[in-house]
Structures are given as C-alpha cells and as structure tokens.
C-alpha cells in the first residue's frame, strides 16, 4: 500500500533529539523549553544519542550556556534581525531548513501559542506526524522510535502513539508536564550556526501591537484552590481562601464554559497541569480529565457533598460537606489566624453566607 | 470584492461531552448513545464569521470532514446564518490524523476556489489538540493567525487585522488575504438559530457532499495511509495513591482540621 512519505525518512534520519527553544520576554529560556531539554537529556542518555537545542533570535548566543547546562550537547542557533521576535513565516522557514540539513530523528516543541503554531505548520511541511500535548515520552531503544503518551478522550486511558516510518518524530508537550533537572554548569557543548535566508516567504504577517503584561502561571502555584460546578460560580469565595493561603484559584471545565472564570484557569487535560504542595478541590466530581491536572500535587483535599463522588478516591483528605459552609468557615479561621486545635472557640455559630453570585464573565475581553 | 467576500468555516461534529459515558470497568468510551453537536469552539469561529458578514457583507460556507450523519448537525449552522455546507465524506478519509485531515480540508478549499478567509476553532473538544489550523494553512500556503478574538478587514489593502488573546495580554497582527484564522474558544457568544431560516436550513439549505474522487485527492495522503501516526497501545492511566482519610465532625470541626492540615503543609 502506498502511503505518505516524510521529506526525510528513517534511513536518512540521524539519531539525535532536538528541542525547540523558546525565549521568555525577559530574555531567558522559557520554562517549558528547559523542561523539554531535561527530558531530552534523559532520553538521550538512555539511547546514547546527542541532544540539541534549536534557538532563533537577534543576538541570543548568551543563552547557549543555559541550554548546555540544562542538557544540550549542541545549540543550533540562527541569529538575524528578522528573527528578533516570533513570526510564523520566518521561524517556520528557518526551522525547516535546519531540520532538513541535519535530519534529527526526534524534534520536541513546547505546546505554547508560538510552539503550536510552529509545530503544526512544520509537521505538514515535513510530511510527518505530530503527537500533540503528550503527557509523557519514552524511547523504544531497539527501533529508535519515540513513544508518545496521550490521554484519551475518555477517562483513565492512555494512548501510546508512535510513527514508525516518518521523521522527524514530532511531539509537543505542555508547560508543567516535565520537571527541570538542575543545571550542571560543568557540562560542555558546542554552538552551531544555522542559516537564515531572508525573503523566502510568499507572504508576511506583521505584529502591529504587542501588549503582554504579567502572565498568570498556575503551573508554579504553591497552593491551588480549584472550584467545580458544585460551587455555583462563587469564585470570589475561593479567591478569598486562595489569597489567605498565598495560592491561586483554578477551575474545572464546566464553570469555564459557563463563563464564570477565565479559561486560563482551567485545570486538567485541556487546561493547566500543575504541581502545587496542596490542591483543594471544591465541588468537583473528580473526572479523569480534571485529575490529570492535579496528579502531581503533593496533597489533595477534596470537599464534596456526595459520598460517592470519585474525587474522594483521589484525595488525601476527604471532607464530606457543603462547600458553601466549609470554605467560609475555613476562611474565617485562617483570617483570625487561629492556632490549629483551638478552632471551636473561633468559628462558632453560622458560617458566613457566601457572597453573591459572581457576575458572568466572558473570556475575550482581557486587558 | 466586498460583496463576494467568501469565508469558509471549518467545523467538526463532536459527541456532546456530557453524554459520553466512561465504562467504569473497561474505562473505555461509550459514545453509542451520545448525541452530537457542532464542536463548541467552532461555534465561536462561525459567530466571528457571521459578525463579519453582518458588518461587511459576504457569504459563509461551512466545511466539515466526517461521516454522512454530520449533515443534520451542520444544518444548524445554516440556520444560524451560513449559506452553504460542504461535507467531505468517504470511507477513504477514515482514520485520519492531523496530516491527512488537513490535506483533505485543503483539497476541498482549493476546489471551492474563491476563498478569502478560512476560519477554524481553537481545538476540537473530542480530544484533539488544535493542530489542524496551522497544518491547513501550510497546505494552502496561507498566513495563519491563531487565538483570535476580534477581526477587522481592510479590503482596500487586502489585509485582515486580528487581535490575538495571549497569556497575559494581547497582540494585534495583520496578514494579507486570503488568510486563515483560528478563533479563541469563548471569544464571543454564538447566536441562536434564526427561526425564520430554520425551515430553509433543515430542508432546502444547500449541502454539497464530496468524496475522494470529487476532490481528486491522492489516496496515499488520505485517511490511514495519509496518517504517519498510529496508536500502538493503550494503557491504564497511572493514578497516584492517596491517603483517602475522611475527616469527621461538624462544619466548624471540619474547617478547623483543614486549617491545621493547611498550616502544616503550606511551606
Ligand atoms: C476531551 C475532554 C477534555 C476535557 N478536559 C477537561 C479539563 O481539562 N478539565 C476539566 O476540569 N474537565 C475537562 N473535561 C470535562 C470533564 O470530563 C468533566 O466533565 C468535568 O471535569 C466535571 O467538572 P466538575 O467536577 O466541576 O462538575 P461535575 O462533574 O458536575 O461535579 C460537580 C460536583 O460538585 C458536587 N457538589 C455540588 N454541590 C455541592 C456543594 N454544595 N458542596 C460540595 N459539593 C457539591 C457534586 O457532588 C459533584 O461531585 C473534559 C472533557 C472532555 C470530553
Ligand atoms: N474533521 C474536521 N472537519 C472540519 N474541520 C475540522 C475537522 N477537524 C478539525 N477541524 C477544525 O480544526 C480546528 C482544530 O481542531 P483540532 O486540531 O482537531 O483540535 C477545529 O476547531 C475545526 O475548526
């Protein structure tokens, strides 16, 4: 049977793992790129392959040290004023040229806005496969085949996806899925320049305004207070608790879909994967799609009024109660700064009636 | 040009998530009894197109690759204000990953010919990951702007000007037409069906069905043969073992125990 052929095949590919390196607005390498470099290093060590980073920018050789310390044996770098900021046409063209010239077997990209744009475009240009939003990556050493783990539509099942006949084997991984291994400043690596050919694109996009302020980064929050359908949209109540704890508010998908809270706060398979010290799940049933987002939490507390709620199977501390009573009571104790153990003196009487329903907020009118 | 401005909205039909049951034993999906709907993010893409049509004129075609039963759900889009449906249906399209899906969608857009703007949703809710828009733009050699929540056309200069919603803010990008936009989920409030259009939409509304031959699509690029990726196995998800301790007591006692637990684990 004839099937689609990638631009370069298994025979022509070199046993190398490449990671697309994204830059933070502040200048350093993006956390997701360091996470991917760490994973690439781990796989490369297993296989005895080199790992390389692919970096574009105007004057970015200063980042070589960081990339090498985090696991790159080689930094492929293309520097040109045209590459100062991400534009899909120039970045895709340069990445394509580099990949075709060096033919790595594996190419990993962060599942960020830029990374998704780039990976989706490149995979088609290379006529290869793309495993998007992987939850883990392994290497079949015998065949040199990347096995990407993706959580399925249904709960609880992981699909293992591979491409046996196409190269490079592309995969995207979202921020927060892998952990960064500590930098090793004694590591050595080389820097290899990659050509940028100006003016090869048939069209041009122009960024006429770029206003990015502080980014909400729930992947790094120490305490997550997550609300589900069971909190009836009362995120103000959760925000108060989160503020007292020095944490952040997250949500399941239904309240996001209903416009109670921004999509940026959705936790789970199609949202954020975070690794807090404590995750408090309020009025959340515990669907697998949600649970993958708090899998890495050290401690999970669940508050739910249904004794059969599946969330209780995935929690360390289970509170079978009405969230509208527990949360205000807890907030009152924390606010009073009561010493644990003397609680009965503090929060006697009716728990505070929670604040009114928060107005419906729709995403799309940010800033 | 203005009145013939032609927008194609790519729409997938997906099972309603609340009707998909996961079998507790096998942990597999039971979609048998699930009704379907237009992928909710694609409703945002359609609404954006309808809003442009209201403001600037033009016409809207819906484009979908999938089995014949998609048709009845796509007609909802006609009732909302779209003018035409193209449904790409062929057994040869089955088992398509992103590469094969985008190839077939691209072939049909080439066949439709006079397309000025292609719109997609951010991602399909049945487990895909938003890679179709960029891939489709690549097959068609069109500029792509993703995560769009507002659009204006500058027909004199042949430009589309789109506002992108990004983590922590926004960006405004212009691109020459024709172009492809992927619309940010929940960017707008999709309108309801127009009841006056409904009878027309459900009965007479134009639905063109194309198979592989009609698209002159290369069988090696469609469906399974056109898909580099394959599922090589299924595994039970790892679930982390948890303590599962039920706290006991009245509300105040429960809250106090929680406070103590939080106090002990905060830093
Ligand atoms: C492809 C796909 C991807 C998805 N991705 C995600 C994702 O990334 N994140 C996500 O969260 N979901 C996702 N979902 C949806 C997911 O399957 C569940 O539908 C969702 O997580 C359920 O949200 P919930 O627990 O808030 O709501 P429900 O399941 O409705 O649960 C509400 C809970 O609140 C409890 N409750 C009600 N009132 C009270 C009260 N007064 N006090 C205490 N408890 C109360 C109820 O007992 C119930 O357990 C996805 C679905 C699909 C199909
Ligand atoms: N089978 C399909 N037919 C038409 N459009 C599709 C199809 N699959 C995906 N799309 C479009 O591509 C977007 C992203 O889908 P995905 O990449 O599958 O997450 C969707 O919101 C649709 O606009």
XYZ file of C-alpha atoms and ligand atoms in Angstrom:
710
model
C 0.000 0.000 0.000
C 1.353 3.415 -0.857
C 1.408 5.852 1.955
C 2.560 9.368 2.597
C 6.359 9.774 2.794
C 8.093 12.252 5.026
C 10.618 14.643 3.449
C 13.362 12.579 5.001
C 12.854 9.036 6.124
C 14.038 6.609 8.748
C 17.203 5.750 6.819
C 18.267 9.338 6.343
C 17.485 10.451 9.892
C 20.258 10.900 12.419
C 19.998 9.556 15.957
C 19.562 12.948 17.642
C 16.917 14.576 19.794
C 16.204 18.230 19.114
C 14.288 20.657 21.264
C 12.875 23.932 20.001
C 13.962 26.580 22.499
C 11.535 29.361 23.218
C 12.574 32.586 24.860
C 10.839 34.438 27.694
C 10.020 38.101 27.042
C 12.506 38.859 29.843
C 15.251 37.156 27.884
C 15.928 33.731 29.390
C 14.860 30.375 28.038
C 11.208 29.523 28.659
C 10.473 27.097 31.471
C 8.815 24.678 29.052
C 11.993 24.592 26.950
C 14.102 23.721 29.983
C 11.577 21.047 30.907
C 11.848 19.567 27.416
C 15.647 19.791 27.438
C 15.691 17.885 30.711
C 13.500 15.170 29.227
C 15.522 15.090 26.020
C 18.702 14.677 28.075
C 17.158 11.748 29.936
C 16.090 10.016 26.705
C 19.390 10.826 25.008
C 21.349 9.279 27.867
C 19.289 6.108 27.646
C 19.906 5.854 23.946
C 23.435 7.184 23.810
C 22.281 9.908 21.396
C 23.159 13.598 21.459
C 20.547 16.199 22.399
C 20.444 19.591 20.713
C 18.559 22.843 21.156
C 17.274 24.960 18.265
C 17.247 28.669 19.058
C 16.289 31.727 16.997
C 16.687 35.396 17.786
C 18.620 38.521 17.066
C 21.540 38.282 19.486
C 20.926 35.273 21.649
C 24.216 33.411 21.879
C 24.240 34.409 25.554
C 21.626 31.711 26.110
C 23.939 28.931 24.947
C 25.324 28.416 28.427
C 21.858 27.944 29.934
C 20.853 25.487 27.197
C 24.022 23.450 27.551
C 23.870 23.413 31.350
C 20.349 22.021 31.067
C 21.313 19.152 28.833
C 22.071 20.266 25.277
C 25.195 18.819 23.690
C 24.782 21.261 20.880
C 22.998 24.524 20.335
C 21.802 25.130 16.791
C 21.421 28.867 16.578
C 20.136 31.233 13.944
C 20.565 34.946 14.547
C 19.169 37.712 12.399
C 17.206 40.926 12.998
C 14.290 39.289 11.157
C 14.240 36.624 13.865
C 14.140 39.082 16.763
C 10.531 38.165 17.516
C 8.461 35.158 16.567
C 6.841 35.380 13.154
C 5.471 32.156 11.838
C 6.832 32.567 8.308
C 10.442 33.293 9.237
C 10.590 30.846 12.134
C 8.977 28.010 10.178
C 11.274 28.571 7.199
C 14.414 28.631 9.348
C 13.403 25.609 11.392
C 12.529 23.695 8.236
C 15.901 24.460 6.679
C 17.758 23.399 9.825
C 15.785 20.173 10.183
C 16.297 19.268 6.523
C 20.018 19.960 6.798
C 20.642 17.943 9.983
C 17.737 15.461 9.864
C 17.266 14.718 13.571
C 15.179 11.676 14.430
C 13.166 13.474 17.097
C 12.003 17.080 17.385
C 10.228 18.297 20.535
C 8.334 21.572 20.868
C 6.570 23.228 23.817
C 2.789 23.381 23.462
C 2.669 27.174 23.838
C 0.925 29.572 21.436
C 4.086 30.002 19.341
C 5.128 26.372 19.700
C 1.777 25.057 18.482
C 1.761 27.437 15.517
C 5.245 26.338 14.570
C 4.849 22.614 15.152
C 1.545 22.363 13.279
C 2.969 24.120 10.277
C 6.297 22.272 10.254
C 4.756 18.824 10.578
C 2.847 19.368 7.341
C 5.840 20.895 5.567
C 7.904 17.872 6.599
C 5.001 15.481 5.828
C 5.492 13.904 9.207
C 3.393 13.113 12.239
C 2.819 15.284 15.254
C 1.827 13.966 18.639
C 0.346 16.926 20.385
C 0.023 17.550 24.113
C 1.836 14.443 25.230
C 1.767 13.547 28.898
C 4.978 11.526 28.684
C 7.622 10.473 26.178
C 9.602 7.244 26.009
C 12.050 5.803 23.578
C 11.951 2.299 22.147
C 15.696 1.868 22.076
C 15.754 -1.069 19.721
C 13.836 0.691 16.976
C 14.764 4.247 17.843
C 11.065 5.016 17.935
C 9.572 7.692 20.146
C 6.515 6.547 22.051
C 4.249 9.425 22.969
C 1.745 9.033 25.703
C -1.503 10.935 25.194
C -4.545 10.815 27.403
C -7.588 9.685 25.503
C -10.971 11.297 25.171
C -12.324 9.019 27.812
C -11.117 8.967 31.347
C -8.342 6.813 32.591
C -6.922 5.530 29.335
C -3.580 6.485 27.927
C -2.973 6.013 24.251
C 0.567 5.258 23.150
C 1.206 6.834 19.786
C 4.166 6.342 17.532
C 5.273 6.898 13.979
C 7.414 4.089 12.734
C 8.093 5.323 9.201
C 8.285 9.112 9.359
C 10.946 11.526 10.530
C 11.393 13.684 12.426
C 9.177 12.267 15.112
C 7.486 15.408 16.361
C 5.770 15.900 19.676
C 4.505 18.838 21.698
C 4.295 18.900 25.482
C 2.584 21.498 27.596
C 4.327 23.570 30.250
C 4.465 21.915 33.654
C 4.326 18.303 32.460
C 8.048 17.599 32.877
C 10.291 18.825 35.642
C 13.504 20.740 35.089
C 16.605 18.921 36.241
C 19.100 21.199 37.956
C 21.554 22.977 35.696
C 25.030 21.478 35.502
C 27.422 24.353 34.830
C 30.276 21.939 34.133
C 28.571 20.484 31.066
C 30.248 21.281 27.770
C 28.641 21.699 24.408
C 29.142 23.333 21.028
C 27.320 26.132 19.265
C 26.498 25.567 15.602
C 25.183 28.442 13.480
C 22.173 27.786 11.237
C 21.462 29.897 8.163
C 18.593 32.291 7.920
C 17.654 33.087 4.321
C 15.760 36.355 4.217
C 12.859 36.890 1.871
C 11.956 33.313 1.088
C 8.351 33.597 2.305
C 5.470 34.249 -0.057
C 3.579 36.403 2.447
C 4.262 38.355 5.567
C 2.434 38.837 8.837
C 3.041 41.991 10.849
C 2.655 42.396 14.577
C 1.259 45.907 14.943
C 0.679 45.797 18.678
C 2.079 43.551 21.395
C 0.850 44.080 24.943
C 1.769 41.304 27.280
C 1.704 42.013 30.974
C 2.293 39.683 33.828
C 1.299 36.175 32.947
C -0.822 34.003 35.105
C 1.285 30.929 35.719
C -0.709 28.355 37.612
C 1.901 25.703 36.843
C 4.045 27.220 39.597
C 1.412 27.968 42.249
C 2.155 26.511 45.697
C -1.497 26.173 46.731
C -4.293 25.549 44.255
C -7.881 26.225 45.249
C -9.944 24.686 42.459
C -13.674 25.103 42.017
C -16.066 22.919 40.062
C -19.685 23.019 39.087
C -20.572 22.432 42.737
C -19.510 25.916 43.815
C -22.212 27.556 41.680
C -19.920 30.150 40.221
C -18.863 31.590 43.562
C -15.224 32.008 42.726
C -14.964 35.132 44.875
C -15.306 32.810 47.872
C -12.424 30.660 46.618
C -10.310 33.687 45.744
C -10.545 34.869 49.337
C -9.308 31.498 50.555
C -6.546 31.389 47.974
C -5.380 34.872 48.919
C -5.140 33.888 52.576
C -3.106 30.834 51.643
C -0.851 32.603 49.161
C -2.206 30.463 46.344
C -4.276 30.751 43.193
C -7.742 29.846 42.005
C -8.316 27.219 39.337
C -11.430 25.622 37.908
C -12.835 22.605 36.146
C -14.119 22.978 32.627
C -17.852 23.495 33.247
C -17.527 26.814 35.124
C -15.091 27.980 32.462
C -17.506 27.049 29.694
C -20.278 28.818 31.547
C -18.208 31.969 31.703
C -17.739 32.157 35.473
C -13.968 32.285 35.207
C -11.214 32.728 32.623
C -10.135 29.785 30.538
C -6.545 30.419 31.623
C -7.515 28.953 34.979
C -8.854 25.650 33.715
C -7.048 22.728 35.293
C -6.744 19.362 33.605
C -6.180 17.605 30.361
C -7.171 20.546 28.207
C -6.071 23.101 30.774
C -3.169 23.542 33.140
C -1.115 20.752 34.638
C 0.174 22.000 37.957
C 2.229 20.614 40.808
C 1.265 22.501 43.977
C 2.048 21.464 47.526
C -1.668 21.390 48.243
C -4.623 21.237 45.879
C -8.073 21.864 47.335
C -10.865 20.556 45.100
C -14.154 22.284 45.925
C -17.388 20.934 44.439
C -15.516 18.869 41.900
C -16.630 15.361 40.989
C -13.168 14.101 40.070
C -13.350 13.342 36.345
C -10.149 11.904 34.969
C -9.815 14.911 32.653
C -9.567 17.106 35.713
C -7.449 14.753 37.826
C -4.534 14.710 35.391
C -4.113 18.406 36.202
C -3.505 17.779 39.918
C -1.848 14.389 39.669
C 1.464 15.872 40.757
C 0.056 17.731 43.772
C 1.728 16.618 46.982
C -1.516 16.699 48.924
C -5.091 16.736 47.660
C -8.002 17.900 49.783
C -11.497 17.268 48.447
C -14.684 18.957 49.609
C -17.809 17.397 48.166
C -21.347 16.781 49.383
C -21.740 13.468 47.562
C -20.277 10.490 49.459
C -19.873 8.646 46.156
C -18.013 11.398 44.356
C -14.999 9.816 42.633
C -12.804 12.712 43.775
C -12.651 11.042 47.202
C -10.718 8.143 45.650
C -8.058 10.589 44.561
C -7.774 12.732 47.677
C -5.640 12.533 50.814
C -8.135 14.390 52.969
C -11.815 13.976 52.238
C -14.439 16.370 53.529
C -17.997 15.229 53.015
C -19.872 18.500 53.364
C -21.374 21.511 51.667
C -18.603 23.580 50.186
C -20.619 26.749 50.778
C -20.367 26.096 54.505
C -16.845 24.711 54.757
C -14.994 27.315 52.750
C -16.331 30.372 54.613
C -15.689 28.618 57.930
C -12.147 27.777 56.886
C -11.569 31.299 55.631
C -12.783 32.719 58.951
C -10.359 30.526 60.884
C -7.428 31.414 58.669
C -8.314 35.090 58.791
C -8.463 35.026 62.571
C -5.059 33.376 62.476
C -6.357 30.855 64.965
C -3.880 28.294 66.184
C -4.905 24.908 64.935
C -6.567 22.948 67.694
C -8.366 25.904 69.279
C -10.770 26.169 66.444
C -14.044 25.620 68.263
C -13.569 28.909 70.037
C -13.247 30.790 66.806
C -15.802 29.683 64.361
C -18.878 29.054 66.406
C -22.254 29.984 65.036
C -23.456 30.116 61.488
C -20.883 30.083 58.823
C -20.887 33.256 56.857
C -23.286 33.361 53.993
C -21.167 33.378 50.905
C -21.048 36.462 48.773
C -23.496 36.814 45.911
C -23.038 35.048 42.626
C -20.165 36.495 40.793
C -21.252 38.207 37.617
C -20.885 36.169 34.475
C -17.591 36.937 32.916
C -16.766 36.049 29.401
C -13.322 35.447 28.177
C -12.271 37.526 25.222
C -12.224 40.905 26.834
C -8.946 40.551 28.577
C -6.908 43.679 29.229
C -14.797 42.321 -3.981
C -16.615 43.353 -0.849
C -19.904 41.655 -1.566
C -18.344 38.492 -2.762
C -16.127 38.109 0.264
C -16.158 34.386 0.880
C -15.455 32.878 4.279
C -15.060 29.164 4.893
C -15.579 27.991 8.456
C -14.125 24.572 9.302
C -16.488 22.737 11.575
C -16.206 19.397 13.272
C -19.115 17.485 14.733
C -18.328 16.002 18.134
C -20.228 13.932 20.689
C -21.690 16.011 23.494
C -19.217 15.516 26.325
C -21.891 15.226 29.000
C -23.453 12.340 27.102
C -20.289 10.335 26.672
C -20.073 7.767 29.407
C -16.915 6.122 30.513
C -17.409 2.480 31.282
C -16.225 2.077 34.872
C -14.900 -1.418 34.294
C -13.155 -1.174 30.975
C -12.537 2.573 31.268
C -13.389 2.753 27.597
C -15.696 5.246 25.982
C -19.316 4.602 25.387
C -20.403 7.055 22.708
C -23.194 4.862 21.430
C -25.969 6.897 22.987
C -24.296 10.255 22.829
C -25.877 12.906 20.676
C -23.578 15.158 18.746
C -23.192 18.869 18.284
C -21.028 21.362 16.451
C -17.677 21.450 18.239
C -18.266 24.384 20.649
C -15.052 26.239 19.688
C -16.198 26.102 16.054
C -19.363 27.932 17.097
C -17.076 30.787 18.101
C -15.420 30.668 14.678
C -18.827 30.687 12.999
C -20.057 33.563 15.160
C -16.979 35.575 14.242
C -17.698 34.943 10.565
C -21.385 35.809 10.970
C -20.439 39.037 12.683
C -18.112 39.911 9.791
C -20.886 39.079 7.363
C -23.268 41.374 9.258
C -20.722 44.169 9.208
C -19.084 43.828 5.810
C -21.270 41.541 3.760
C -20.069 38.408 2.063
C -21.033 34.790 2.374
C -20.157 31.855 4.563
C -19.564 28.216 3.729
C -19.205 25.516 6.334
C -16.651 22.821 5.659
C -16.506 19.543 7.504
C -14.823 16.214 7.019
C -16.727 13.345 8.553
C -19.402 10.702 8.111
C -22.736 11.484 6.402
C -24.630 11.819 9.686
C -22.750 15.101 10.280
C -25.139 16.716 7.808
C -28.066 17.187 10.194
C -25.830 18.931 12.724
C -24.212 21.123 10.081
C -27.644 22.390 9.049
C -27.803 24.124 12.424
C -25.035 26.348 11.062
C -27.155 27.178 8.041
C -29.984 28.165 10.349
C -27.580 30.436 12.231
C -26.725 32.297 9.050
C -24.246 30.290 6.965
C -25.031 29.996 3.268
C -23.691 26.649 2.172
C -22.375 23.381 3.591
C -19.578 21.273 2.134
C -19.357 17.828 3.712
C -16.351 15.685 2.852
C -17.379 12.112 3.301
C -15.654 8.965 2.112
C -14.555 5.742 3.753
C -11.119 6.557 2.411
C -10.969 9.545 4.800
C -11.362 7.335 7.876
C -8.596 7.009 10.444
C -7.105 10.384 9.546
C -4.634 12.118 11.850
C -3.817 15.808 11.524
C -1.763 15.422 8.341
C -4.460 13.527 6.459
C -7.296 15.679 7.827
C -5.625 18.898 6.803
C -4.816 17.506 3.357
C -8.460 16.685 2.643
C -9.684 20.020 4.007
C -7.062 21.797 1.877
C -8.037 19.905 -1.280
C -11.637 20.962 -0.829
C -10.745 24.602 -0.208
C -8.747 24.534 -3.437
C -11.776 23.115 -5.198
C -14.089 25.752 -3.754
C -11.582 28.215 -5.266
C -12.698 31.737 -4.412
C -11.970 31.654 -0.688
C -10.875 34.874 1.028
C -10.788 33.815 4.653
C -10.635 30.393 6.307
C -11.735 30.192 9.927
C -11.184 27.358 12.384
C -11.967 26.800 16.016
C -9.185 26.645 18.583
C -9.409 22.901 19.048
C -11.866 20.077 18.768
C -13.370 19.098 22.087
C -13.183 15.368 21.465
C -9.568 15.077 22.352
C -7.722 16.745 19.516
C -5.281 19.493 20.128
C -5.612 22.466 17.880
C -3.076 21.388 15.278
C -5.446 21.412 12.306
C -5.453 25.196 11.693
C -1.682 25.553 11.330
C -1.438 22.400 9.234
C -4.244 23.524 6.947
C -2.639 26.936 6.496
C 0.573 25.197 5.491
C -1.032 23.022 2.799
C -2.661 26.145 1.360
C 0.411 28.361 1.842
C -1.769 30.871 3.703
C -0.744 33.113 6.570
C -2.177 31.928 9.866
C -3.257 33.900 12.891
C -4.321 31.828 15.897
C -6.075 32.596 19.201
C -8.042 35.374 17.516
C -10.851 37.091 19.363
C -11.549 40.092 17.151
C -11.186 40.776 13.444
C -11.397 43.661 11.047
C -10.986 43.634 7.314
C -9.175 46.227 5.323
C -10.375 45.299 1.856
C -8.654 48.218 0.162
C -5.260 46.939 1.194
C -6.383 43.322 1.126
C -5.494 42.851 4.778
C -7.048 41.131 7.735
C -6.308 42.644 11.112
C -6.778 40.290 14.036
C -6.497 40.646 17.769
C -4.988 37.617 19.454
C -5.670 36.744 23.055
C -2.410 35.557 24.580
C -1.413 34.580 28.099
C -1.038 37.860 29.955
C -2.369 40.146 27.266
C -2.947 40.501 23.584
C -1.354 41.156 20.243
C -2.650 42.665 17.021
C -1.435 41.083 13.815
C -2.124 41.884 10.191
C -1.826 39.462 7.314
C -2.573 39.653 3.603
C -5.776 38.000 2.351
C -6.512 35.205 1.761
C -5.599 34.086 5.250
C -6.515 31.522 7.876
C -7.680 32.411 11.366
C -8.117 30.140 14.370
C -10.581 31.683 16.782
C -10.035 31.680 20.514
C -12.523 29.497 22.372
C -15.235 31.577 24.070
C -14.142 34.679 22.153
C -17.784 35.554 21.612
C -21.308 34.474 22.403
C -22.581 32.372 19.481
C -26.031 33.404 18.331
C -29.042 31.127 18.320
C -30.596 29.691 15.222
C -32.701 32.173 13.272
C -36.147 30.616 13.336
C -37.044 32.217 10.013
C -34.081 30.493 8.362
C -34.719 27.210 10.077
C -37.213 25.606 7.665
C -34.978 26.515 4.729
C -31.869 25.300 6.560
C -33.321 21.949 7.513
C -34.904 21.182 4.114
C -33.601 23.185 1.183
C -30.339 24.590 2.528
C -27.560 23.658 0.167
C -25.366 20.777 1.239
C -22.668 19.634 -1.166
C -21.165 16.246 -0.409
C -17.776 15.471 -1.884
C -15.949 12.163 -1.797
C -12.309 11.431 -2.517
C -12.815 11.285 -6.268
C -14.671 14.574 -6.353
C -11.706 16.176 -4.604
C -9.183 14.405 -6.837
C -7.467 13.570 -3.557
C -4.406 11.306 -3.597
C -5.359 8.107 -1.713
C -1.846 7.923 -0.295
C -2.484 11.212 1.503
C -5.989 10.448 2.836
C -7.214 8.551 5.860
C -4.954 5.884 7.370
C -2.381 5.763 4.550
C -2.000 9.535 4.819
C -1.510 9.415 8.584
C 2.016 8.968 9.913
C 0.884 8.386 13.482
C -0.691 5.232 14.806
C -1.899 4.113 18.192
C 0.412 1.311 19.236
C -1.128 0.562 22.586
C -3.472 1.558 25.343
C -2.563 1.725 28.978
C -4.333 2.317 32.181
C -3.519 5.799 33.389
C -1.274 5.883 36.412
C -3.237 7.055 39.356
C -1.324 8.283 42.299
C -2.174 6.550 45.548
C -3.775 8.919 48.014
C -4.488 8.604 51.735
C -8.277 8.886 51.390
C -8.805 9.942 55.001
C -12.313 11.144 55.763
C -12.340 13.979 58.243
C -15.105 13.715 60.849
C -17.204 16.278 62.640
C -19.464 19.277 62.192
C -18.699 22.107 59.822
C -16.579 24.032 62.302
C -14.610 20.979 63.313
C -14.023 20.027 59.703
C -12.878 23.543 58.886
C -10.557 23.546 61.869
C -8.961 20.269 60.851
C -8.473 21.627 57.351
C -6.868 24.752 58.758
C -4.468 22.574 60.719
C -3.617 20.460 57.692
C -3.023 23.570 55.615
C -0.950 25.155 58.339
C 1.250 22.068 58.471
C 1.716 21.805 54.705
C 1.923 25.328 53.467
C 5.622 25.648 53.017
C -11.875 15.827 25.728
C -12.293 16.370 27.053
C -11.407 17.154 27.742
C -11.747 17.655 28.990
N -10.830 18.419 29.637
C -11.126 18.850 30.883
C -10.166 19.605 31.630
O -9.064 19.915 31.157
N -10.501 19.975 32.872
C -11.699 19.667 33.454
O -11.917 20.028 34.610
N -12.621 18.991 32.762
C -12.373 18.574 31.496
N -13.320 17.888 30.820
C -14.649 17.709 31.437
C -14.646 16.573 32.447
O -14.867 15.355 31.763
C -15.746 16.765 33.499
O -16.976 16.929 32.840
C -15.512 17.959 34.403
O -14.209 17.931 34.943
C -16.518 17.951 35.520
O -16.423 19.155 36.240
P -16.987 19.270 37.724
O -16.370 18.256 38.577
O -16.814 20.693 38.110
O -18.552 19.064 37.531
P -19.486 17.846 37.946
O -18.982 16.584 37.390
O -20.858 18.275 37.628
O -19.310 17.757 39.519
C -19.809 18.697 40.416
C -19.559 18.137 41.806
O -19.917 19.109 42.765
C -20.502 18.451 43.859
N -21.328 19.432 44.562
C -22.478 20.004 44.141
N -22.920 20.889 45.054
C -22.032 20.859 46.070
C -21.945 21.543 47.303
N -22.855 22.466 47.661
N -20.902 21.262 48.112
C -19.975 20.350 47.757
N -20.018 19.682 46.606
C -21.023 19.939 45.763
C -21.283 17.326 43.266
O -21.484 16.289 44.227
C -20.377 16.893 42.125
O -19.497 15.853 42.526
C -13.010 17.379 29.564
C -13.899 16.607 28.860
C -13.574 16.089 27.624
C -14.563 15.246 26.922
N -12.909 16.847 10.574
C -12.873 18.192 10.544
N -13.622 18.878 9.654
C -13.601 20.226 9.617
N -12.858 20.982 10.432
C -12.099 20.360 11.344
C -12.052 18.942 11.450
N -11.199 18.624 12.451
C -10.734 19.785 12.944
N -11.271 20.848 12.294
C -11.039 22.287 12.542
O -9.802 22.447 13.187
C -9.981 23.035 14.478
C -8.965 22.453 15.434
O -9.178 21.071 15.545
P -8.123 20.056 16.170
O -6.812 20.359 15.563
O -8.681 18.733 15.804
O -8.153 20.322 17.653
C -11.422 22.748 14.831
O -11.891 23.686 15.779
C -12.097 22.863 13.470
O -12.288 24.216 13.118
